[in-house]
Amino acid sequence: GAVVSQHPSWVICKSGTSVKIECRSLDFQATTMFWYRQFPKQSLMLMATSNEGSKATYEQGVEKDKFLINHASLTLSTLTVTSAHPEDSSFYICSAPYSGRVRTGELFFGEGSRLTVL
Amino acid sequence: EDQVTQSPEALRLQEGESSSLNCSYTVSGLRGLFWYRQDPGKGPEFLFTLYSAGEEKEKERLKATLTKKESFLHITAPKPEDSATYLCAAATISGGYQKVTFGTGTKLQVIP
């Protein structure tokens, strides 16, 4: 099946530093990727939609300057948490729709990245 | 506003004790209903997509069904390795783009 790889799996950083998370579609091309944030015992909250070759679309309430998204190629999207603070600590998950064989592309998820900001 | 509600929040079953998880949805123009399994500290793993009321899909001990208002994930004779959080999500089209709304999940624990 379709595979989405996310790196790093976990990262610990000091407050004020920036952290980059990569999301790759390994065996299919993804013109669109989604970035989610998940708090303990809560559902996935969509942060932004990453579009290859154009600007990302952010959900209401998500700071564009805080969460920089770059969709560099058809298989790579990156999320950079800039000037991270403890409240940014969370589980970040990327996904890509596999539209090769279905009417609505099922979302395939990366393994997630656990960010802890000290 | 699109809403997806899952119940129960948590479910504890004895090994072999069959049960069902519920996913109720209120969305405009359902394009697909997805079920995922999520293990702690991992990203969700895709299980099923259902497109229209009356549709059913099966995979090992899992069977997903869909009506116009809800979906059920039936677990037959579960094993401890079925313990996980099960998420459902409804896909719609909004402004020309696919939008996926997730429920909060049901945490399933299967006891040997």
Coordinates of C-alpha atoms in Angstrom, one line a residue:
Chain A
G1 CA 0.0 0.0 0.0
A2 CA 0.9 3.7 -0.2
V3 CA 3.6 4.7 2.3
V4 CA 4.2 8.1 3.9
S5 CA 7.4 8.6 5.8
Q6 CA 7.9 11.3 8.4
H7 CA 11.1 12.4 10.0
P8 CA 12.1 12.8 12.8
S9 CA 10.0 10.6 15.0
W10 CA 10.7 12.7 18.0
V11 CA 12.6 15.8 18.7
I12 CA 13.5 17.7 21.9
C13 CA 14.5 21.3 21.5
K14 CA 15.1 24.4 23.5
S15 CA 12.6 27.3 23.6
G16 CA 13.3 29.8 20.8
T17 CA 14.8 27.4 18.4
S18 CA 13.3 26.2 15.1
V19 CA 12.5 22.6 14.2
K20 CA 11.9 21.1 10.8
I21 CA 9.8 18.0 10.2
E22 CA 9.8 16.3 6.8
C23 CA 7.0 14.3 5.2
R24 CA 7.7 12.1 2.2
S25 CA 5.4 10.0 0.0
L26 CA 7.6 7.0 -0.8
D27 CA 5.8 5.3 -3.6
F28 CA 3.4 7.8 -5.1
Q29 CA 3.3 11.5 -5.9
A30 CA 1.3 13.8 -3.7
T31 CA 0.5 17.3 -5.0
T32 CA -1.3 17.9 -1.7
M33 CA -0.3 16.9 1.8
F34 CA -1.9 17.7 5.1
W35 CA -0.4 18.6 8.4
Y36 CA -2.2 17.7 11.6
R37 CA -1.6 18.3 15.2
Q38 CA -2.8 15.9 17.9
F39 CA -3.1 16.5 21.6
P40 CA -3.4 13.7 24.1
K41 CA -6.9 12.1 24.0
Q42 CA -8.0 14.4 21.3
S43 CA -8.7 14.1 17.6
L44 CA -6.4 15.1 14.8
M45 CA -6.7 18.8 14.1
L46 CA -5.9 20.0 10.6
M47 CA -3.4 22.8 10.7
A48 CA -2.7 23.4 7.0
T49 CA -2.9 22.0 3.5
S50 CA 0.4 21.9 1.7
N51 CA 0.3 22.4 -2.1
E52 CA 3.1 21.6 -4.4
G53 CA 4.2 24.7 -6.3
S54 CA 2.0 27.1 -4.4
K55 CA 1.4 28.5 -0.9
A56 CA 0.0 26.4 1.8
T57 CA -3.5 26.9 3.0
Y58 CA -3.8 27.4 6.7
E59 CA -6.8 26.6 8.9
Q60 CA -8.3 29.4 11.0
G61 CA -6.3 30.1 14.1
V62 CA -3.0 28.6 12.8
E63 CA -0.2 31.1 12.6
K64 CA 1.4 31.1 9.2
D65 CA 4.6 32.7 10.5
K66 CA 4.9 30.2 13.3
F67 CA 4.3 27.1 11.2
L68 CA 6.1 27.4 7.9
I69 CA 5.2 24.9 5.3
N70 CA 7.1 24.2 2.1
H71 CA 6.0 21.7 -0.5
A72 CA 9.3 21.4 -2.4
S73 CA 8.5 18.5 -4.7
L74 CA 5.8 16.0 -5.5
T75 CA 7.0 13.8 -2.8
L76 CA 8.2 16.1 0.0
S77 CA 6.6 18.6 2.3
T78 CA 8.2 20.2 5.3
L79 CA 6.8 21.8 8.4
T80 CA 9.1 24.2 10.3
V81 CA 8.0 25.3 13.8
T82 CA 9.8 28.6 14.2
S83 CA 10.8 30.0 17.5
A84 CA 9.3 27.1 19.3
H85 CA 7.8 27.4 22.8
P86 CA 6.6 24.8 25.3
E87 CA 3.0 25.3 24.1
D88 CA 4.1 24.1 20.7
S89 CA 4.9 20.7 22.2
S90 CA 2.6 18.2 20.5
F91 CA 2.4 15.3 18.1
Y92 CA 2.5 16.4 14.5
I93 CA 1.3 14.1 11.8
C94 CA 1.4 14.5 8.1
S95 CA -0.8 12.8 5.5
A96 CA -1.2 12.5 1.8
P97 CA -4.2 11.5 -0.2
Y98 CA -3.6 8.5 -2.4
S99 CA -5.9 9.3 -5.3
G100 CA -4.6 6.8 -7.7
R101 CA -7.4 4.3 -7.4
V102 CA -10.3 5.7 -5.5
R103 CA -12.9 8.5 -5.9
T104 CA -11.8 10.3 -2.8
G105 CA -8.2 9.7 -1.9
E106 CA -7.8 7.8 1.3
L107 CA -5.4 9.6 3.6
F108 CA -2.2 7.8 4.4
F109 CA -0.4 9.0 7.4
G110 CA 3.2 9.4 8.4
E111 CA 4.4 7.9 11.6
G112 CA 4.1 11.2 13.4
S113 CA 6.7 13.5 15.1
R114 CA 6.6 14.1 18.8
L115 CA 7.9 17.6 19.5
T116 CA 8.9 18.5 23.1
V117 CA 10.0 22.1 23.6
L118 CA 11.9 22.7 26.9
Chain B
E1 CA -20.4 22.7 10.6
D2 CA -19.3 19.2 9.8
Q3 CA -19.2 17.0 12.9
V4 CA -18.1 13.4 13.5
T5 CA -18.8 11.8 16.9
Q6 CA -17.5 8.5 18.1
S7 CA -18.8 6.3 20.9
P8 CA -17.9 5.0 23.3
E9 CA -14.8 6.9 24.2
A10 CA -13.2 3.8 25.6
L11 CA -14.1 0.1 25.4
R12 CA -12.7 -2.8 27.3
L13 CA -13.4 -6.3 26.0
Q14 CA -12.4 -9.8 27.0
E15 CA -10.6 -11.7 24.3
G16 CA -13.3 -13.2 22.1
E17 CA -16.0 -10.8 23.2
S18 CA -17.4 -9.2 20.0
S19 CA -18.7 -5.6 20.0
S20 CA -19.3 -2.6 17.8
L21 CA -17.9 0.9 17.7
N22 CA -20.1 3.7 16.5
C23 CA -19.3 6.8 14.4
S24 CA -22.1 9.3 13.8
Y25 CA -21.6 12.0 11.3
T26 CA -23.3 15.2 10.3
V27 CA -21.7 16.6 7.2
S28 CA -22.7 18.2 3.9
G29 CA -22.2 15.9 1.0
L30 CA -20.3 12.9 2.3
R31 CA -17.7 11.7 -0.2
G32 CA -16.3 8.9 1.9
L33 CA -16.1 7.6 5.4
F34 CA -12.7 6.3 6.6
W35 CA -11.8 4.1 9.5
Y36 CA -8.2 4.2 10.9
R37 CA -6.4 2.4 13.6
Q38 CA -3.9 4.3 15.7
D39 CA -1.4 2.8 18.1
P40 CA 0.1 5.0 20.8
G41 CA 2.8 7.3 19.5
K42 CA 2.1 6.3 15.9
G43 CA 0.3 7.8 12.9
P44 CA -3.1 6.4 12.0
E45 CA -3.1 3.3 9.8
F46 CA -5.8 3.1 7.1
L47 CA -8.4 0.4 7.4
F48 CA -11.4 1.0 5.2
T49 CA -13.3 3.5 3.0
L50 CA -17.0 3.4 2.7
Y51 CA -18.8 5.4 0.0
S52 CA -22.5 4.9 0.2
A53 CA -25.2 3.7 2.6
G54 CA -25.5 0.0 2.7
E55 CA -21.9 -0.6 1.9
E56 CA -19.9 -3.1 4.0
K57 CA -16.2 -4.0 4.1
E58 CA -14.3 -6.6 6.0
K59 CA -10.7 -7.2 7.0
E60 CA -9.9 -10.1 9.2
R61 CA -11.9 -9.6 12.5
L62 CA -13.1 -6.2 11.5
K63 CA -16.2 -5.3 9.5
A64 CA -17.3 -1.7 8.7
T65 CA -20.8 -0.7 7.7
L66 CA -22.3 2.6 6.7
T67 CA -25.8 4.1 6.9
K68 CA -26.9 7.6 6.0
K69 CA -26.1 8.9 9.5
E70 CA -23.6 6.6 11.0
S71 CA -21.0 3.9 10.5
F72 CA -20.2 0.9 12.7
L73 CA -17.0 -1.0 13.1
H74 CA -17.8 -4.5 14.2
I75 CA -15.0 -6.5 15.9
T76 CA -15.6 -10.2 16.0
A77 CA -13.8 -12.3 18.5
P78 CA -11.2 -9.7 19.2
K79 CA -7.6 -10.5 20.2
P80 CA -5.3 -8.5 22.5
E81 CA -3.4 -7.2 19.4
D82 CA -6.6 -5.5 18.3
S83 CA -6.1 -3.1 21.2
A84 CA -5.7 0.4 19.7
T85 CA -7.6 3.7 19.2
Y86 CA -10.0 3.5 16.2
L87 CA -10.7 6.7 14.4
C88 CA -13.3 7.5 11.9
A89 CA -13.3 10.4 9.5
A90 CA -15.7 11.9 7.0
A91 CA -14.5 13.3 3.7
T92 CA -16.4 16.1 2.0
I93 CA -15.6 18.6 -0.7
S94 CA -15.3 22.2 0.5
G95 CA -14.4 25.0 -1.9
G96 CA -13.2 22.5 -4.4
Y97 CA -10.9 20.8 -2.0
Q98 CA -11.3 17.6 0.0
K99 CA -11.9 18.2 3.6
V100 CA -11.6 15.4 6.2
T101 CA -13.2 15.7 9.6
F102 CA -12.0 13.3 12.3
G103 CA -13.8 11.9 15.3
T104 CA -12.0 11.7 18.7
G105 CA -11.7 8.0 18.5
T106 CA -12.6 5.0 20.5
K107 CA -9.8 3.5 22.6
L108 CA -10.2 -0.3 22.6
Q109 CA -8.6 -2.5 25.1
V110 CA -8.8 -6.3 24.6
I111 CA -7.9 -8.3 27.7
P112 CA -6.5 -11.8 27.4

